[in-house]
XYZ file of C-alpha atoms in Angstrom:
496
model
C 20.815 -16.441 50.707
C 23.578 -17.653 52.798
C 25.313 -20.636 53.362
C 24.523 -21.736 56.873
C 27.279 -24.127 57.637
C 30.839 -23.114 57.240
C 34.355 -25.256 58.095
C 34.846 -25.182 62.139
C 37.231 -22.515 62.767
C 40.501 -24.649 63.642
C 42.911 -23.277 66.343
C 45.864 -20.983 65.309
C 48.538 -22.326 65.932
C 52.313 -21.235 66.279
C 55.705 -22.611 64.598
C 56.690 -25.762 65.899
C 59.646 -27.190 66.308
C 61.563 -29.486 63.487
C 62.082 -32.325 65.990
C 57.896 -32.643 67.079
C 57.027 -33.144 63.437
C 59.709 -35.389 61.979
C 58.099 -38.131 60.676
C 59.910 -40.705 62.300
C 63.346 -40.906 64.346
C 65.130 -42.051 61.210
C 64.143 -39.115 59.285
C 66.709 -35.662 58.889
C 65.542 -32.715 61.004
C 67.493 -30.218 59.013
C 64.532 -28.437 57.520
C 64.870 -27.422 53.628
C 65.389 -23.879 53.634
C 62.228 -22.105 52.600
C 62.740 -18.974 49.588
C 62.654 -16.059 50.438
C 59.509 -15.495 48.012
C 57.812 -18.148 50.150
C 59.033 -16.388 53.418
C 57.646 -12.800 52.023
C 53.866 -15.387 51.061
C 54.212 -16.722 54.730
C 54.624 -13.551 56.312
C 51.825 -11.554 54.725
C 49.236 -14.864 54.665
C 48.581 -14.944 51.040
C 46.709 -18.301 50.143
C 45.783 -20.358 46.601
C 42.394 -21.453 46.253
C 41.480 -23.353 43.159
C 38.143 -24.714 42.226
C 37.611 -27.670 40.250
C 34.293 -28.639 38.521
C 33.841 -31.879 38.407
C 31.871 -34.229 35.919
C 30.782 -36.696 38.104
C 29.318 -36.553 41.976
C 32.082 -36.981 44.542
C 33.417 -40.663 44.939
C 35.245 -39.631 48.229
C 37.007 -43.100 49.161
C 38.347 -42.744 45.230
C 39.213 -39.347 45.598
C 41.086 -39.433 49.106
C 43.040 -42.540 47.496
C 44.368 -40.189 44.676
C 45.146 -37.375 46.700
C 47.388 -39.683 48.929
C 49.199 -41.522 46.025
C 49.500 -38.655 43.498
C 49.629 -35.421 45.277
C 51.435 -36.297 48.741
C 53.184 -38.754 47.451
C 54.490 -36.295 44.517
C 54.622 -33.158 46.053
C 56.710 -33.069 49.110
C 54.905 -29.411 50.212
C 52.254 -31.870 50.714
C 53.808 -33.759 53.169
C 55.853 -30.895 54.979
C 54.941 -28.232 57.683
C 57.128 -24.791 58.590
C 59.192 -24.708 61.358
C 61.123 -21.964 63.151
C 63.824 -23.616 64.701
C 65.763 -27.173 63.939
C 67.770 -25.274 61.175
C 71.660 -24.110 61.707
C 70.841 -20.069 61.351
C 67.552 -20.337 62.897
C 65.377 -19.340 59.475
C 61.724 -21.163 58.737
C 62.151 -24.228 56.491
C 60.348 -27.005 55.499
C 60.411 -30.952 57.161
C 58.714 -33.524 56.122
C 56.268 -35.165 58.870
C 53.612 -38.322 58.572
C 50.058 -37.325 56.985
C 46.798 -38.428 57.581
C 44.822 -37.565 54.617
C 41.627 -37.743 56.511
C 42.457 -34.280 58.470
C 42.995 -32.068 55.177
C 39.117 -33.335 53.630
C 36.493 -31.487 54.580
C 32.932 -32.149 53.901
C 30.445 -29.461 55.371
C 26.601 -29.571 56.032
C 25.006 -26.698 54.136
C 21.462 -25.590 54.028
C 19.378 -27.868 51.387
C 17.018 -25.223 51.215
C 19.973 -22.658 50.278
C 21.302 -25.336 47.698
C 18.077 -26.120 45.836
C 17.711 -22.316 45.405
C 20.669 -20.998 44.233
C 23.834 -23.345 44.197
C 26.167 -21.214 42.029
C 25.551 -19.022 45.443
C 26.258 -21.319 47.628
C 29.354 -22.277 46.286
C 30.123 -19.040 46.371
C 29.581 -18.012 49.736
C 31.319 -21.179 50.750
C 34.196 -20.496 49.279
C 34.102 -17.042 50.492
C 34.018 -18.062 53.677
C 37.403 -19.819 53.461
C 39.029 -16.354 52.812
C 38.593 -15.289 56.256
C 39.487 -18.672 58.011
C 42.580 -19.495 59.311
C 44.876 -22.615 58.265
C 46.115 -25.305 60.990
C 49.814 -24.908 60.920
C 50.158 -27.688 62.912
C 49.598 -29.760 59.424
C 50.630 -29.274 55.978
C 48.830 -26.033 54.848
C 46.738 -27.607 52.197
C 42.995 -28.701 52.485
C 40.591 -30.463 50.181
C 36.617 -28.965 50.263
C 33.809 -31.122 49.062
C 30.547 -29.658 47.805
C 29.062 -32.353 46.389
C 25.544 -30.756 44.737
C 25.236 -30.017 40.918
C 25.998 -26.600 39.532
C 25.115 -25.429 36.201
C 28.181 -25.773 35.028
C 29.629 -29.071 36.714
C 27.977 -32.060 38.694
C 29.894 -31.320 42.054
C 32.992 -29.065 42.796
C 35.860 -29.832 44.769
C 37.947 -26.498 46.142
C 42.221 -26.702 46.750
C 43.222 -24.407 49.433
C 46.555 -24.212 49.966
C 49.318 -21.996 51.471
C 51.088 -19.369 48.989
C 54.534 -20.607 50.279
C 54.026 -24.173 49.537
C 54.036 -23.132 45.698
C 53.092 -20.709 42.921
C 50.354 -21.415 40.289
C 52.861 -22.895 37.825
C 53.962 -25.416 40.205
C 50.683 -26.429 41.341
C 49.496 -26.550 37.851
C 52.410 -28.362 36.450
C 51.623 -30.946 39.665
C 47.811 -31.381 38.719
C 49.231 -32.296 34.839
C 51.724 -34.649 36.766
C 49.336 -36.465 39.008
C 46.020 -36.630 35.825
C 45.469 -38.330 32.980
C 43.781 -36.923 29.804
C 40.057 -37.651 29.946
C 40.048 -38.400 26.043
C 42.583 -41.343 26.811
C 42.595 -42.216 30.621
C 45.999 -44.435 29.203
C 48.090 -41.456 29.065
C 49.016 -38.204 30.486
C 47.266 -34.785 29.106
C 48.621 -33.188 26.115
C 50.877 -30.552 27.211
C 50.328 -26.554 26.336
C 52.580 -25.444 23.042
C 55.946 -24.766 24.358
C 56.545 -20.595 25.353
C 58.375 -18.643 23.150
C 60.125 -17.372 25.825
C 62.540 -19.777 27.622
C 64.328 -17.571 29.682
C 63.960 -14.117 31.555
C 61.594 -11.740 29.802
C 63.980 -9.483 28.716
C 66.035 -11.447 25.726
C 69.408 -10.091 25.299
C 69.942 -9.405 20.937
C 72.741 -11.356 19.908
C 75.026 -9.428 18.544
C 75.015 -9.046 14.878
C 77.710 -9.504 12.424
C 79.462 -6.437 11.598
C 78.442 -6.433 7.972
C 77.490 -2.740 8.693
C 77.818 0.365 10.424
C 74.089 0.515 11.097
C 73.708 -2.826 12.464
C 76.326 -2.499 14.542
C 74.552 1.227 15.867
C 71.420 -0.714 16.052
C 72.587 -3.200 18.123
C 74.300 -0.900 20.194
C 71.574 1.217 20.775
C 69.276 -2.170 21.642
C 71.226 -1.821 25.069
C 71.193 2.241 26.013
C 67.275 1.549 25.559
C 67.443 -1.388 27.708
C 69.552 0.546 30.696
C 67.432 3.916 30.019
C 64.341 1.804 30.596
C 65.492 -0.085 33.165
C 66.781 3.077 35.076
C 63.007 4.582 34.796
C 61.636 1.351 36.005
C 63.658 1.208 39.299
C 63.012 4.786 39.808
C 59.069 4.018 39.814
C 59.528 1.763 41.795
C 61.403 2.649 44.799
C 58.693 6.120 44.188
C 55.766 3.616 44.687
C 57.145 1.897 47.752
C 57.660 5.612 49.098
C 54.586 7.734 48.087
C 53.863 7.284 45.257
C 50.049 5.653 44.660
C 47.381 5.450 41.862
C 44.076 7.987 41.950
C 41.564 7.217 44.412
C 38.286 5.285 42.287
C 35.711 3.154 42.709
C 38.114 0.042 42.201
C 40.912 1.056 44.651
C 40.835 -0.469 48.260
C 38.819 2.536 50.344
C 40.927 0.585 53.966
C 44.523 1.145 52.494
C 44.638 -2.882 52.853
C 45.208 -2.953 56.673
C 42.324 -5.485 56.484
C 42.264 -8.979 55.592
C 38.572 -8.398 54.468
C 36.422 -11.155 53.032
C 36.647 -12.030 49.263
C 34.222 -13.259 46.698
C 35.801 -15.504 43.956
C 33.884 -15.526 40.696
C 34.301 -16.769 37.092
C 33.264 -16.723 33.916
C 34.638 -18.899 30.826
C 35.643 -16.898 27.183
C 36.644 -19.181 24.089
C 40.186 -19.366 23.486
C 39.310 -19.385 19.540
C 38.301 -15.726 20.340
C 41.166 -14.748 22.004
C 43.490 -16.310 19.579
C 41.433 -14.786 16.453
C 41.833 -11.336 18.418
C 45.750 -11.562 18.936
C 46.416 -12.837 15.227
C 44.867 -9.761 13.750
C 46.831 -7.570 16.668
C 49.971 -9.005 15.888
C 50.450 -9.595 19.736
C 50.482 -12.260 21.884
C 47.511 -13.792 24.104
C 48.536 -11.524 27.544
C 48.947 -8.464 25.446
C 44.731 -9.554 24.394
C 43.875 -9.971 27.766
C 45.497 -7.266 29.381
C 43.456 -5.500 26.497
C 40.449 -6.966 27.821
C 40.769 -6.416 31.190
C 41.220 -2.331 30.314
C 38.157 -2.751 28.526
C 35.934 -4.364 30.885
C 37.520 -2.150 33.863
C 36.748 1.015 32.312
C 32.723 -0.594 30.838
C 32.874 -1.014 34.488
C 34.239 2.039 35.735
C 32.342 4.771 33.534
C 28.810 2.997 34.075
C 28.843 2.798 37.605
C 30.447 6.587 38.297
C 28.424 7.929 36.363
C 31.301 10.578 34.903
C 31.004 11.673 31.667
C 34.656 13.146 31.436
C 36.110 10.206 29.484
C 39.535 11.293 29.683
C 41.822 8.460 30.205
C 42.810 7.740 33.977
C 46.048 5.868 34.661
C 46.043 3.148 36.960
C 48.922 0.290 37.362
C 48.369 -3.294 38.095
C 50.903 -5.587 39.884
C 51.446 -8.451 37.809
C 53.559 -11.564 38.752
C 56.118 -12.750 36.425
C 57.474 -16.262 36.245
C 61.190 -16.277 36.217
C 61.804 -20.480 35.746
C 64.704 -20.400 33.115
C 62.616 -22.863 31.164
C 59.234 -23.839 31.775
C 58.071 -26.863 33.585
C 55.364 -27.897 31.670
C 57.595 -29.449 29.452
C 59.501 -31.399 32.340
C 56.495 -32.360 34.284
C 56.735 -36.178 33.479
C 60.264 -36.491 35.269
C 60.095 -33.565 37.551
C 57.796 -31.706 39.091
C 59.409 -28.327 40.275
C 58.548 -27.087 44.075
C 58.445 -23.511 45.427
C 58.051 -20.090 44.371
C 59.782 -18.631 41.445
C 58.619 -15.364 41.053
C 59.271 -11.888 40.461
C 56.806 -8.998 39.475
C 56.207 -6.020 37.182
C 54.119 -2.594 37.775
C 52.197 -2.341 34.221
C 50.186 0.801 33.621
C 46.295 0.336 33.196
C 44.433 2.809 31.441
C 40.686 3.473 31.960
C 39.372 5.073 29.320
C 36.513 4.822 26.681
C 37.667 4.077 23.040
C 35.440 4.140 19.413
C 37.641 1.260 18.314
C 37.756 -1.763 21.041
C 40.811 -2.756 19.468
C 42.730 0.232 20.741
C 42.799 -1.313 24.420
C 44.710 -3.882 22.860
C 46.957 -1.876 21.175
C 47.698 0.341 24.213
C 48.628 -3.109 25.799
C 50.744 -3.994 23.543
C 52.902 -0.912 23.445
C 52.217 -0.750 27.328
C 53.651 -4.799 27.290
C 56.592 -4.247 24.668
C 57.936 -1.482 26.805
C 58.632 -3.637 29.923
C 59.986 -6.163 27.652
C 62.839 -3.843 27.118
C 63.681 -3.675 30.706
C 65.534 -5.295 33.327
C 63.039 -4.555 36.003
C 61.794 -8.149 36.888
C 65.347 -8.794 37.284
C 66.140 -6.204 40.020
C 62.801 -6.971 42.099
C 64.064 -10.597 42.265
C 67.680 -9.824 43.250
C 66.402 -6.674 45.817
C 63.710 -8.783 47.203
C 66.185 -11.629 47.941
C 68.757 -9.690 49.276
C 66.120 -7.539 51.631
C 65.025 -10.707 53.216
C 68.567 -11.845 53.764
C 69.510 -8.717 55.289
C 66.770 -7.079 56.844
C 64.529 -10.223 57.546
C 60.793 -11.300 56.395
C 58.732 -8.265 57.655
C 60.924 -5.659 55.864
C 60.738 -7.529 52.812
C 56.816 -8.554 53.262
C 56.160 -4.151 53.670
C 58.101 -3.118 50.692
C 55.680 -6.009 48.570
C 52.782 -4.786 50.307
C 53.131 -1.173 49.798
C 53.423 -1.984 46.114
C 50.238 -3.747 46.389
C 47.888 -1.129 48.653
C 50.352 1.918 45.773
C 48.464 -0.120 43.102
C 44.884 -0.650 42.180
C 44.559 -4.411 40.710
C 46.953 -7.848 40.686
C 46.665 -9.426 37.351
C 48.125 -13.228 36.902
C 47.849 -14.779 33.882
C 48.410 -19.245 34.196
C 48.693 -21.628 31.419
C 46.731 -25.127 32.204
C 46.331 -28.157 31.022
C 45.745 -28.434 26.791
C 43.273 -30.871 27.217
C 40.390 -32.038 30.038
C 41.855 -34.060 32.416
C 40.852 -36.388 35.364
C 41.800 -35.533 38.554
C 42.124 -38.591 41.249
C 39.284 -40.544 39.442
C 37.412 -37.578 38.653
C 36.886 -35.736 34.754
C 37.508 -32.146 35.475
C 35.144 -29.676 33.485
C 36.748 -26.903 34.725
C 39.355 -24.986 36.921
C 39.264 -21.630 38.322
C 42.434 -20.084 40.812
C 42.824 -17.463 42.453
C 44.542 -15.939 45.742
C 43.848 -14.091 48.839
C 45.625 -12.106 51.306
C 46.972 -9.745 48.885
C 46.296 -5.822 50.014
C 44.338 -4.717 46.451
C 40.479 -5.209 46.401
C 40.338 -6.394 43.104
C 42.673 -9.366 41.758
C 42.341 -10.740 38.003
C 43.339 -14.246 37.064
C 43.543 -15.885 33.625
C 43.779 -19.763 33.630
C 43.836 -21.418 29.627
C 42.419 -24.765 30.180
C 41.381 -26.587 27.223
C 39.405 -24.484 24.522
C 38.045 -22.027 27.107
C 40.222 -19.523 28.854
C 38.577 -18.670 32.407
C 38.548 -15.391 33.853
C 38.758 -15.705 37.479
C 38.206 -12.552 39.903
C 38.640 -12.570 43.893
C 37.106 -8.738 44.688
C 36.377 -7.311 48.044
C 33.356 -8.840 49.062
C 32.162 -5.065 50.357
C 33.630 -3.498 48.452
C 31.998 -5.184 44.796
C 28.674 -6.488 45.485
C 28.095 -5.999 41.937
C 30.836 -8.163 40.542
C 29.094 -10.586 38.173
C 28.363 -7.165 36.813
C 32.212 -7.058 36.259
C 32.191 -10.650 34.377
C 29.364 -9.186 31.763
C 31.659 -6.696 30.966
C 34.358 -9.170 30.192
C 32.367 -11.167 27.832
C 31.088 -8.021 26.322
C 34.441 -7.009 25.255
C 35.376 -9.987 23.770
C 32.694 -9.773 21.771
C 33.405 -6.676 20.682
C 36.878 -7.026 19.856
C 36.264 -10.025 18.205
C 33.593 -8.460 15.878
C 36.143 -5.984 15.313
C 38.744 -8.030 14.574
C 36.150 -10.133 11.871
C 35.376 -6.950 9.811
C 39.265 -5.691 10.018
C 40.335 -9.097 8.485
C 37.236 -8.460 6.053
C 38.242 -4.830 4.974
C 42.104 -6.027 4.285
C 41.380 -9.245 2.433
C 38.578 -7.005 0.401
């Protein structure tokens, strides 16, 4: 069933100019430059959505209040619209302009009749529909939904769309932990995630060893001719996927070569963290190595069932996965600063579909699959090309290169650390949170999101393409279980 009311279909609208929406005379019209991440976002129309369950039903008046004094008043994306011109060498920026917080909440009339029957559907569909609407540019490019009917998993659900350039999911994340409080203790501010083990670029340079031997010095040595041999394959790949080079033709690649902004369906489903953590202490890996693991498992469950092929033989696919490239993570600055923009980079990780006796063996193809881009400089070199294309070349030559690496590869997998604890959320407990993105040219996108003791796996998937997706989420859970089962009896047959 359908939902019968979406949001009115707003006009849209062009750039405008720095001096119509300066908030007042007194105000600077130099816009702040926007990145040229956010100007590759802008160009191809790639947008956030997040839902958020919510434990209570929707106290609007309180709500709007703590969107205007937390979130606009925090966030100064919030409060700022792109312009064209108004800027010394002509390039999109940002300016600040007046907000009326009554414009960016929206509150549509659905069909009772659809609600009472299947809500999770509704919410659904809603959401879906936002995919193929366009955003007033006229106003900050962020918008507030309200749906306020009970799900079985939360009482009501609010939905954050938002623009791609106004911020990645580590800002917007680090600004929700900035603008809540923990619901265990509405006195303070949630418990933060354990600091990363990495603080700087994913590749960590060995410091070099004292020269108490030949060996360690060789070792050493040889650390580096691994790191430039790597790092010289990498960059060949990838200028060979920009070019012609593409994954196999299945079931889960994009049949339109993503010309199309086609709708998307976003659906979830929540896996214990205990799991996940019992899984990567008996791998010896860390928690994205697991659920890159997972995802190859569930993929290929997927994949084999609904082909029907019975030659198992592995097939390589990549995935395009977004790297974070802050020199230190924000989480643990959020109470003095929270950081604006998008600081990212990317990697092309291979993704193998296959069928394996031992579950555990996706994980350990991860790993190895993981480790080996470790040893590379590649996330370095996107960053600096992608930069310097923009600069050169302009937007459009930089948006093409990104989005023949995304229609070259078959899946976008994003991986975002929440909040440690629940938290409330302008005046509201939050049961759970779910992000994901559209815009981007593959048909299938994977998001991870830790929030409390649950880790929620988050899909957006071609709506036409996947009308079988919450098949997709069974196989998730399913091979969790049975990695965890396998990881039970390992850890039985080695302390036996």
């Amino acid at each position: 069933m359908e939902v019968a009311a979406t949001p009115p279909r707003r006009p849209r609208s062009v750039h405008v100019s720095a001096e119509m929406e300066c908030a007042d005379s007194s105000m600077a019209v130099e816009p702040e430059p926007m990145s040229p991440t956010g100007r590759i976002l802008e160009e191809m129309g790639v947008c956030i959505v997040v839902l958020m369950g919510l434990g209570t039903p929707v106290n609007l008046p309180v709500f709007r209040a703590g969107i205007e004094t937390e979130l606009v008043t925090r966030f100064p994306r919030f409060r700022s619209v792109q312009v064209m011109d108004g800027s010394k060498d002509g390039k999109p920026g940002w300016v600040q302009t007046k907000v009326n917080v009554d414009d960016h909440i929206v509150v549509p009339v659905l069909d009772p009749a659809a609600v009472v029957f299947d809500p999770e559907k509704t919410v659904e569909d809603y959401v879906a529909s936002l995919s193929t609407l366009p955003m007033d540019r006229r106003r900050p490019l962020w918008e507030f939904h309200f749906l306020d009917f009970p799900t079985s998993e939360a009482t009501s659900t609010a939905v954050l769309r938002l623009h791609h350039s106004i911020g990645d999911a580590m800002s917007i994340m680090t600004l929700f932990m900035a603008s809540s409080c923990s619901t265990a203790d509405p006195a303070r501010l949630p418990a933060m995630p354990p600091p990363p083990k990495r603080t700087g670029a994913i590749y960590q340079p060995q410091p070099r060893p004292a020269l108490s031997s030949l060996g360690d010095y060789l070792a050493w040595a040889w650390s580096y001719f691994v790191l430039v041999w790597h790092t010289l394959v990498d960059i060949i790949l990838l200028a060979a996927t920009v070019l012609f080079l593409s994954d196999p033709r299945t079931l889960l690649t994009r049949g339109d070569n993503g010309e199309s902004h086609r709708r998307k369906r976003f659906v979830h489903r929540s896996i214990s963290l205990d799991d996940v953590k019992l899984i990567k202490t008996t791998m010896n890996c860390t928690l994205n190595d697991v659920l890159v693991g997972v995802t190859s498992a569930a993929l290929s469950r997927y994949y084999f069932r609904k082909s029907g092929h019975t030659n198992t033989k592995s097939i390589c696919l990549r995935s395009f996965v977004p790297v974070n490239i802050r020199p230190i993570s924000s989480r643990q600055t959020y109470v003095t600063k929270v950081e604006t923009g998008n600081r990212l980079s990317s990697l092309i990780c291979p993704l193998h579909i296959a069928l394996h006796n031992d579950p555990l063996d996706y994980v350990r193809k991860a790993n190895r699959s993981m480790h080996r881009k470790k040893s590379s400089l590649e996330v370095m070199f996107t960053q600096v090309v992608g930069e310097l294309l923009v600069k050169c070349f302009g937007v459009k030559i930089g948006a093409f290169i990104f989005h023949r690496l995304g229609t070259h590869t078959t899946i976008a997998l994003s991986n975002v650390i929440g909040p440690a604890e629940r938290i409330t959320l302008c005046g509201h407990p939050i049961v759970f949170m779910a992000t994901s993105i559209y815009g981007q040219p593959q048909a299938l996108t994977m998001h991870y999101l830790n929030y409390g003791s649950t880790i929620k796996v988050i899909m957006a998937v071609d709506d036409a393409q996947f009308p079988d997706c919450h098949q997709i989420l069974d196989d998730f859970a399913e091979s969790v279980k049975l990695m965890k089962d396998a990881a039970v009896l390992s850890n039985l047959t080695i302390s036996t």
